[in-house]
PDB file of C-alpha atoms in Angstrom:
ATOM      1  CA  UNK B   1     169.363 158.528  40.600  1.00  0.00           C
ATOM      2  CA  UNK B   2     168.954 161.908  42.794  1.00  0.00           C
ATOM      3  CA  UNK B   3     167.149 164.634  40.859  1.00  0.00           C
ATOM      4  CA  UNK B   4     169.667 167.190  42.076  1.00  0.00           C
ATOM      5  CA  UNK B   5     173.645 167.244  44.023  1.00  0.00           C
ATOM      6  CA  UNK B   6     175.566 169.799  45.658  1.00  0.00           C
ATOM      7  CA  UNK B   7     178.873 170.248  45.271  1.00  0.00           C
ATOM      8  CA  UNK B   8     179.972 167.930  47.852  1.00  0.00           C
ATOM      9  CA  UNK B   9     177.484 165.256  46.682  1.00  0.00           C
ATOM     10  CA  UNK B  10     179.252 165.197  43.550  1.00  0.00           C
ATOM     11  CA  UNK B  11     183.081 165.292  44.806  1.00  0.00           C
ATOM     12  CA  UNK B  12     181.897 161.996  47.513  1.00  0.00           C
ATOM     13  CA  UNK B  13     180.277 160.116  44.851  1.00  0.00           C
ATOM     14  CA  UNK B  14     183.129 160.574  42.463  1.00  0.00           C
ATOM     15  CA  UNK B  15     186.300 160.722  44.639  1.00  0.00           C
ATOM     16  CA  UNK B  16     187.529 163.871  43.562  1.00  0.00           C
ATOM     17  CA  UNK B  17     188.563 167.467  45.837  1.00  0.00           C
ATOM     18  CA  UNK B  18     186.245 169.768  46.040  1.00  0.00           C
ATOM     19  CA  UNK B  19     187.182 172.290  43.969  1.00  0.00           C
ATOM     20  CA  UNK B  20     187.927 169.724  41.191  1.00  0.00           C
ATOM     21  CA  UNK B  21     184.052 168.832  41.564  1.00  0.00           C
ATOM     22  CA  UNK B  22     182.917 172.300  41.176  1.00  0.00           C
ATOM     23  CA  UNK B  23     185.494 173.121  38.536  1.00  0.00           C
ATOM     24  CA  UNK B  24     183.749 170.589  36.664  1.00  0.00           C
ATOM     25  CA  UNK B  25     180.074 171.354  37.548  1.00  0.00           C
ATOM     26  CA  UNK B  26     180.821 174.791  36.736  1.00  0.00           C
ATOM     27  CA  UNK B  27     182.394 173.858  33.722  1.00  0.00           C
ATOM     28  CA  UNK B  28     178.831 171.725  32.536  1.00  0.00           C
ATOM     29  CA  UNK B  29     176.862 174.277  33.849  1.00  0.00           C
ATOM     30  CA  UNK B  30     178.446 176.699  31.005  1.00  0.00           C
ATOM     31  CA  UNK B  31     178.002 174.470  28.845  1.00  0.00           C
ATOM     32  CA  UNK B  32     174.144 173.923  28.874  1.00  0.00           C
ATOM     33  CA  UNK B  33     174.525 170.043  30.407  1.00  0.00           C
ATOM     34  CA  UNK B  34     173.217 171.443  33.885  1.00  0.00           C
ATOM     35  CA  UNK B  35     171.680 173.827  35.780  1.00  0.00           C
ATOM     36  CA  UNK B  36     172.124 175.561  38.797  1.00  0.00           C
ATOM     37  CA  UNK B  37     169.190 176.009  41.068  1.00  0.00           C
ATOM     38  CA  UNK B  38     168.552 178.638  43.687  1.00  0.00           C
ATOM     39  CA  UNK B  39     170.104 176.543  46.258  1.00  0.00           C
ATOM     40  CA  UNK B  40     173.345 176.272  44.523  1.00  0.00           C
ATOM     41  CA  UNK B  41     172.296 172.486  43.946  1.00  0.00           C
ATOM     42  CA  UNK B  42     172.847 171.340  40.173  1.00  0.00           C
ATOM     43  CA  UNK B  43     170.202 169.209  38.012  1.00  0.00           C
ATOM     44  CA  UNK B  44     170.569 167.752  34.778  1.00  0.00           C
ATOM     45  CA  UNK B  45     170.109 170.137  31.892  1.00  0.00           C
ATOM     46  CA  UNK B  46     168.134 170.314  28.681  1.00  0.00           C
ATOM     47  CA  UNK B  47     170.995 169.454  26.508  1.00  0.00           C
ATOM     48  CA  UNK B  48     172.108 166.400  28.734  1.00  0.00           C
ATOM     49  CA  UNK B  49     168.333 165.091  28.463  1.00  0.00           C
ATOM     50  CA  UNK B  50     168.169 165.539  25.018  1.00  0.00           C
ATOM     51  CA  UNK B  51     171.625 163.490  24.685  1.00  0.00           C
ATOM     52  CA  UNK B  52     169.911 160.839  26.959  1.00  0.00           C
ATOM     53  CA  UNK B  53     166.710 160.470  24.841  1.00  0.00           C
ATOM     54  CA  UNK B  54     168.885 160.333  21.372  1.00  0.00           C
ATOM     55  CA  UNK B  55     171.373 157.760  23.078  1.00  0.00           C
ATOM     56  CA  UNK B  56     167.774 155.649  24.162  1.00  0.00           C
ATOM     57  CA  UNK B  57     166.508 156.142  21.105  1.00  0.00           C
ATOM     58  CA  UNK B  58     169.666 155.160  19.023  1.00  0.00           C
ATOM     59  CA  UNK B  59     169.904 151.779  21.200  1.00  0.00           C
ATOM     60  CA  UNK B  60     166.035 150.915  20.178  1.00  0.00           C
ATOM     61  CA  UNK B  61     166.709 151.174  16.775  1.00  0.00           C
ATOM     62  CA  UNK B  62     169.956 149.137  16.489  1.00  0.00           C
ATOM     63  CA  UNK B  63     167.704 146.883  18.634  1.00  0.00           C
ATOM     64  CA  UNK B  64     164.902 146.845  15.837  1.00  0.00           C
ATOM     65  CA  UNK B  65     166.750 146.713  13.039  1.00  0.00           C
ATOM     66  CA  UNK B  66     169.232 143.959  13.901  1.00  0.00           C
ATOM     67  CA  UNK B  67     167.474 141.438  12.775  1.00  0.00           C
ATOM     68  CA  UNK B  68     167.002 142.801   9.616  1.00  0.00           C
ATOM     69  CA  UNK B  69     170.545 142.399   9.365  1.00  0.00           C
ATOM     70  CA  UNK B  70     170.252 138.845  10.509  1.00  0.00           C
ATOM     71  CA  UNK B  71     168.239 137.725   7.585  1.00  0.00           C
ATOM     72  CA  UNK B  72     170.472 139.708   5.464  1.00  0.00           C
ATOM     73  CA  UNK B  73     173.649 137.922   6.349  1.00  0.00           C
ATOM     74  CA  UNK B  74     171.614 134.853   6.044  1.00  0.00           C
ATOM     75  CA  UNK B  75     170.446 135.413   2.599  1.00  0.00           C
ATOM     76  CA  UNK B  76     173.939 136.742   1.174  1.00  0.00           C
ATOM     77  CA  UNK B  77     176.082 134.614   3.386  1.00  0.00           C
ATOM     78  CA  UNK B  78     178.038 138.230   3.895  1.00  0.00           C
ATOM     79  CA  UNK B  79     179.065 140.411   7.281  1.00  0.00           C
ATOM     80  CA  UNK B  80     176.545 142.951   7.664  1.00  0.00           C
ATOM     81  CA  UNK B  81     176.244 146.426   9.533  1.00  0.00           C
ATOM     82  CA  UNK B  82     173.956 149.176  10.505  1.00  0.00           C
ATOM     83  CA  UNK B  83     175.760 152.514  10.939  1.00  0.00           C
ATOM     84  CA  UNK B  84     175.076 156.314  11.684  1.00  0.00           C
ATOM     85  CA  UNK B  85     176.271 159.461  10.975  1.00  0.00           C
ATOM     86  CA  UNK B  86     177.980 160.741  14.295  1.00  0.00           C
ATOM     87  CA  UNK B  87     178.895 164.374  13.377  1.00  0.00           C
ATOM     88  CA  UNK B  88     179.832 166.268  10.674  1.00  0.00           C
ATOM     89  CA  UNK B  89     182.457 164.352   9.227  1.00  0.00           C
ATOM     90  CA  UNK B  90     182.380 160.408  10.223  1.00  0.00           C
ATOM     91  CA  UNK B  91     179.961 157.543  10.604  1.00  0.00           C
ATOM     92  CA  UNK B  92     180.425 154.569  13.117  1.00  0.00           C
ATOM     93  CA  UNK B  93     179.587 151.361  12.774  1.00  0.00           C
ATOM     94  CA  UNK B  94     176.339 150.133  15.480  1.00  0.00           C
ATOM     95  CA  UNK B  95     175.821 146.784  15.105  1.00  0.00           C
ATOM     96  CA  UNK B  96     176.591 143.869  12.873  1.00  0.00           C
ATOM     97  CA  UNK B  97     176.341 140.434  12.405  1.00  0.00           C
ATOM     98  CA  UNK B  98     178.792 138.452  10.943  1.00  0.00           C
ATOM     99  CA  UNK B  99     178.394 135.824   8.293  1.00  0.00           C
ATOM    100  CA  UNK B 100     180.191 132.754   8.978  1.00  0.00           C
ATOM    101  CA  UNK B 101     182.039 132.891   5.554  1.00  0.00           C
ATOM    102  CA  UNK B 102     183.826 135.522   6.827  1.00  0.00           C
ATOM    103  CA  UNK B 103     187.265 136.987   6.629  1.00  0.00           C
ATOM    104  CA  UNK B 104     189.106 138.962   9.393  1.00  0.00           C
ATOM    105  CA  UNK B 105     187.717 142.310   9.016  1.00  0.00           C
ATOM    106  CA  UNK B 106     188.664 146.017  10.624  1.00  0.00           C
ATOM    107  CA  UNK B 107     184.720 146.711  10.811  1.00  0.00           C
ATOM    108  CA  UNK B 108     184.294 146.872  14.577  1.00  0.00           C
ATOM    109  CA  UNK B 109     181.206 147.903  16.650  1.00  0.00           C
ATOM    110  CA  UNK B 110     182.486 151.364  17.819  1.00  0.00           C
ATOM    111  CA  UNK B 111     184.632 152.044  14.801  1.00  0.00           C
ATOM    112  CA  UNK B 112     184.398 155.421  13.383  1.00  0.00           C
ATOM    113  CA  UNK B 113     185.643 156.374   9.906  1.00  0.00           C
ATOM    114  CA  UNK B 114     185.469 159.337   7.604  1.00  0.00           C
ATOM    115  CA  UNK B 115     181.655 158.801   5.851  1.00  0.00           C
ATOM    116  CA  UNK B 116     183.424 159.305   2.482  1.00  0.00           C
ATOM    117  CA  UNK B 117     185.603 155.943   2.648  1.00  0.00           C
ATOM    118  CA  UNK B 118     182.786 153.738   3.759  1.00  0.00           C
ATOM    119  CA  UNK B 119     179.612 152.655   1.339  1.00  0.00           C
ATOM    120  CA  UNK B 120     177.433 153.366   4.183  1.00  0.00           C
ATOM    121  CA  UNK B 121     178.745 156.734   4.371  1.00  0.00           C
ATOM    122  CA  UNK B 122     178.144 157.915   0.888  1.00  0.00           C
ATOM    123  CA  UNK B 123     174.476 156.366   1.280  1.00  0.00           C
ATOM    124  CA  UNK B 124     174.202 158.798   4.000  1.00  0.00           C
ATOM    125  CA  UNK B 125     175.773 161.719   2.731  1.00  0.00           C
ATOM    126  CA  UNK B 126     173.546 161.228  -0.654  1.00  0.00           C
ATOM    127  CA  UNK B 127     170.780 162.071   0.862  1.00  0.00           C
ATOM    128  CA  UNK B 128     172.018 165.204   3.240  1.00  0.00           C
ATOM    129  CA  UNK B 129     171.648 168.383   1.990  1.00  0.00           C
ATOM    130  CA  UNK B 130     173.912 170.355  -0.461  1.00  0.00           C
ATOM    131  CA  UNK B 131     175.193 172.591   2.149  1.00  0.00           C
ATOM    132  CA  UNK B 132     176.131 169.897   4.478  1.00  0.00           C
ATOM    133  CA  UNK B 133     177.959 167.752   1.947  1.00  0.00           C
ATOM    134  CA  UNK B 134     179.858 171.176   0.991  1.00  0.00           C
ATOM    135  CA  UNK B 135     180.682 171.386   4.620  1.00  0.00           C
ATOM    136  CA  UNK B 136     181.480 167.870   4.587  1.00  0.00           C
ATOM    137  CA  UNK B 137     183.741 168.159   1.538  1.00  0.00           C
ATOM    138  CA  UNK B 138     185.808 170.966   2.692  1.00  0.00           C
ATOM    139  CA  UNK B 139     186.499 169.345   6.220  1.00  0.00           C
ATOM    140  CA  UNK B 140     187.881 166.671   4.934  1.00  0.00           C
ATOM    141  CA  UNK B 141     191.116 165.009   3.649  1.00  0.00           C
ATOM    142  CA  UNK B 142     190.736 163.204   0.791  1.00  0.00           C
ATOM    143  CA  UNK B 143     193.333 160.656   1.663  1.00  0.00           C
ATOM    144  CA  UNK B 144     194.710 157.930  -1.435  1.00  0.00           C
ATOM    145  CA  UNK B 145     194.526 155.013   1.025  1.00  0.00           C
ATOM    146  CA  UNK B 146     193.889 152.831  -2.449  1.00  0.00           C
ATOM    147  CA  UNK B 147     194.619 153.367  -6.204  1.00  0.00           C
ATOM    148  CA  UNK B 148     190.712 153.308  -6.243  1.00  0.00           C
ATOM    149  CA  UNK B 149     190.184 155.716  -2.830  1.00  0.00           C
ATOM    150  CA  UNK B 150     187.712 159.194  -3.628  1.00  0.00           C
ATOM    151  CA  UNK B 151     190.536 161.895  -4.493  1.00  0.00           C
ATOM    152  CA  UNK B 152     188.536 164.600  -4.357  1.00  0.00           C
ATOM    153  CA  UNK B 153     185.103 166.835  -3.979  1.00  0.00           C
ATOM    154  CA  UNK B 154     183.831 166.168  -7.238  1.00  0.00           C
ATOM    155  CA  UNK B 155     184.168 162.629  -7.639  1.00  0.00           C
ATOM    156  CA  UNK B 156     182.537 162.594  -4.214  1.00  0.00           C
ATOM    157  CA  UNK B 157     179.517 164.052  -5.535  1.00  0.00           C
ATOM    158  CA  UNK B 158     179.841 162.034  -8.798  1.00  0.00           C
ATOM    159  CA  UNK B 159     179.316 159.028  -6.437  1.00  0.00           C
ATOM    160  CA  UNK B 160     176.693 160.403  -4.401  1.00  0.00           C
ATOM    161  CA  UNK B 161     174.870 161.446  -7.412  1.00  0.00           C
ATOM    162  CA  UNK B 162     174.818 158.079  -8.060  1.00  0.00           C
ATOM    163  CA  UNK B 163     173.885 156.705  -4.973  1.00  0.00           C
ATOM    164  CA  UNK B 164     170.615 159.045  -4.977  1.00  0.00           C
ATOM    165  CA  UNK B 165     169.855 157.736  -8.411  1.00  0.00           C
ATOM    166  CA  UNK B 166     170.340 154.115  -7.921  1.00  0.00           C
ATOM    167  CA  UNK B 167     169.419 154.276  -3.969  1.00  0.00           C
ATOM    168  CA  UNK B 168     172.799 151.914  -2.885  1.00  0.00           C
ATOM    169  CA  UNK B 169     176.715 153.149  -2.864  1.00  0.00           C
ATOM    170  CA  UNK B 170     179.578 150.675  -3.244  1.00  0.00           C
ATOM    171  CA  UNK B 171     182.856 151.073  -1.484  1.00  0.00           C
ATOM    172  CA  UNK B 172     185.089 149.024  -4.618  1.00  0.00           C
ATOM    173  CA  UNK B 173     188.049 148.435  -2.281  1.00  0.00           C
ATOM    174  CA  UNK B 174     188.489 152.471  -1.598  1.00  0.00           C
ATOM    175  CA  UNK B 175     188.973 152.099   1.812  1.00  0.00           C
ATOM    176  CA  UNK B 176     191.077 148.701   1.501  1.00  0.00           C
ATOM    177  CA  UNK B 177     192.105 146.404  -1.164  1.00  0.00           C
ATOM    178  CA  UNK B 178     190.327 143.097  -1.611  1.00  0.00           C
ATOM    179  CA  UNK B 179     187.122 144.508   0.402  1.00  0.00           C
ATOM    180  CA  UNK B 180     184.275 145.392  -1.131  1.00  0.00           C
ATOM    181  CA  UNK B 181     180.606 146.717   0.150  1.00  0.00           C
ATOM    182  CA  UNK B 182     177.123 147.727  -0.985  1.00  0.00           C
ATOM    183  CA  UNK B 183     174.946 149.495   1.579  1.00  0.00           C
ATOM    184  CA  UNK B 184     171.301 150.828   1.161  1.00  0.00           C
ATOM    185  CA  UNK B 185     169.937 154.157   3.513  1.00  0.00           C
ATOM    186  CA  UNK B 186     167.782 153.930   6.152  1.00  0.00           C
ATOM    187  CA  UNK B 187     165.213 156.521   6.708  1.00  0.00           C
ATOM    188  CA  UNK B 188     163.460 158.139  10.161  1.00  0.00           C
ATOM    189  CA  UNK B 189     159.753 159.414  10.714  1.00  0.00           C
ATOM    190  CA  UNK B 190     160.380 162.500   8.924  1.00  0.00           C
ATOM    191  CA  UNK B 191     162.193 161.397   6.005  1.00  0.00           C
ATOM    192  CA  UNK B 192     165.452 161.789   7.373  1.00  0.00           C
ATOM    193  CA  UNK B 193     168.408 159.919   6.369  1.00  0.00           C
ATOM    194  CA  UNK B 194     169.124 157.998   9.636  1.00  0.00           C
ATOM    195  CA  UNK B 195     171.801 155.936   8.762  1.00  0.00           C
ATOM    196  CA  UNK B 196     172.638 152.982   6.702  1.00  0.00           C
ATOM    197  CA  UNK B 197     172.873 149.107   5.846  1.00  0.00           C
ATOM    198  CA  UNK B 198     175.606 147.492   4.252  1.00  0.00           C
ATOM    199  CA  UNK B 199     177.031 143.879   3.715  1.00  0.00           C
ATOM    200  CA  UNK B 200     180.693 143.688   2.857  1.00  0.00           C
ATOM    201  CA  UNK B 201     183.167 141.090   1.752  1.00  0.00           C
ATOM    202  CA  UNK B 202     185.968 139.682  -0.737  1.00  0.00           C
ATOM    203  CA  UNK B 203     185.979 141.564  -3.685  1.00  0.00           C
ATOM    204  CA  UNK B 204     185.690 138.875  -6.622  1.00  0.00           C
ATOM    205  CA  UNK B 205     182.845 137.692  -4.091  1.00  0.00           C
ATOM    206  CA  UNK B 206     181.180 140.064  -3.925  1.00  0.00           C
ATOM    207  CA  UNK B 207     181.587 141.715  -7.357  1.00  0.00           C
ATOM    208  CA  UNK B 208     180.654 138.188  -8.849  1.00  0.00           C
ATOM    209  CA  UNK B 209     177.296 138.394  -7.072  1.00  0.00           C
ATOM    210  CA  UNK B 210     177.174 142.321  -7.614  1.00  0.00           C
ATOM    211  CA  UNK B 211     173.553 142.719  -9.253  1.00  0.00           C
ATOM    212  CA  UNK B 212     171.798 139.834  -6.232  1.00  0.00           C
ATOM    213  CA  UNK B 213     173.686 141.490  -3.123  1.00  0.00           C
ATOM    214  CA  UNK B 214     172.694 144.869  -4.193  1.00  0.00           C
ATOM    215  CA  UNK B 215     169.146 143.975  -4.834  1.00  0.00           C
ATOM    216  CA  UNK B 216     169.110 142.001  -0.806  1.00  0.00           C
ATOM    217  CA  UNK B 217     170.597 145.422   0.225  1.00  0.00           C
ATOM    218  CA  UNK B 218     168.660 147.805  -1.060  1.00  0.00           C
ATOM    219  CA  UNK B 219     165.390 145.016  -0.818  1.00  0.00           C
ATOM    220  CA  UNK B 220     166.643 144.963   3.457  1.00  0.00           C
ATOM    221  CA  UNK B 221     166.501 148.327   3.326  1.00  0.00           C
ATOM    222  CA  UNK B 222     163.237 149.164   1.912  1.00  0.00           C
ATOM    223  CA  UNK B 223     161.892 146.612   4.488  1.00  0.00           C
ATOM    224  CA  UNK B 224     163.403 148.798   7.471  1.00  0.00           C
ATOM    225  CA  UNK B 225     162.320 152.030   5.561  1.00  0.00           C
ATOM    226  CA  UNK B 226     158.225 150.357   5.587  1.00  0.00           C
ATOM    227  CA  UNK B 227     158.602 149.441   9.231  1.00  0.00           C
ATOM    228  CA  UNK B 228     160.008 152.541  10.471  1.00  0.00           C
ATOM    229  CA  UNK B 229     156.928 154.848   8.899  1.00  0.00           C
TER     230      UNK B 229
END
């Protein structure tokens, strides 16, 4: 909670040498996460405060929109999740709330995939810019983990063509047979794609209910959009 710690602040409070401790301070000072001040005492830098205010802010929207996803999993009887773009390449999953219906699933709070094998990640990368989702494209593997798995850039943007059009992407068992999702985006203040909202479940489930679960999605998500403007 101090504003500012020496050197030897730093190595008590964290049981390390000395010169490990300034190794490292060094290291973050470099790196923009602090900043030295006259007195060779370091305080937290702009970067580092920025990361702070994202993480706080990231926490009060999984916090807000939760239980969006409450009702949602209520009304479809389906697992739900919130999830966010992390970098350039992969989207983890925030929050979720499971229906009761439900069948073991990978999905875990913390789990990060590639956006492109996840429903929520194509919503996202639909609405990113060109250039990123060129970037995004040529980053990537696109790995045949099903007969029905994206194999390459153009079917990617096939699909997110789609998604833009129709606001909602499907994952049809691309990512793993017998598992199917819809997800809907979620925008911020400026109109930013923020991340997205998905329910997912068996496929002949969920493909037998296709046209109502999309409609809760994308009818979830519109709610979320109105609240968040």
């Amino acid at each position: 909670s101090q504003e500012e710690l020496g050197t030897a602040d730093v190595a008590k409070q964290m049981a390390i040498g000395k010169s490990t401790a300034f190794r490292l301070l060094t290291t973050l000072e470099k790196r923009g996460f602090l900043l030295k001040t006259a007195n060779a005492r370091y305080r937290l830098g702009i970067k580092l405060v920025m990361l702070a205010s994202v993480a706080g802010q990231r926490m009060e929207i999984v916090h807000s929109i939760h239980p969006y996803l409450e009702r949602l999993t209520a009304a479809s009887g389906e697992t739900s999740h919130f999830v966010v773009l992390v970098d350039e390449k992969e989207v983890m999953f925030v929050d979720k709330v499971i229906a009761t219906s439900s069948i073991r699933m990978d999905s875990l709070v913390g789990l990060r995939r590639l956006a492109h094998m996840t429903a929520t990640g194509k919503a996202i990368l639909a609405f990113k810019s060109e250039a990123f989702v060129d970037s995004y494209a040529s980053l990537v593997v696109f790995e045949q983990r099903t007969p029905h798995s994206l194999p390459d850039k153009q079917a990617l943007l096939s699909s997110l063509a789609f998604s833009r059009a129709h606001l909602y992407a499907c994952d049809d068992e691309e990512s793993e047979l017998g598992l199917t999702c819809f997800a809907a985006p979620i925008f911020d203040l400026s109109n930013e794609v923020l991340g997205a909202i998905s329910i997912s479940g068996p496929s002949e489930r969920m493909n037998n209910r296709k046209t109502e679960l999309v409609e809760l999605v994308k009818q979830t998500a519109a709610q979320i959009n109105a609240a968040m403007q």
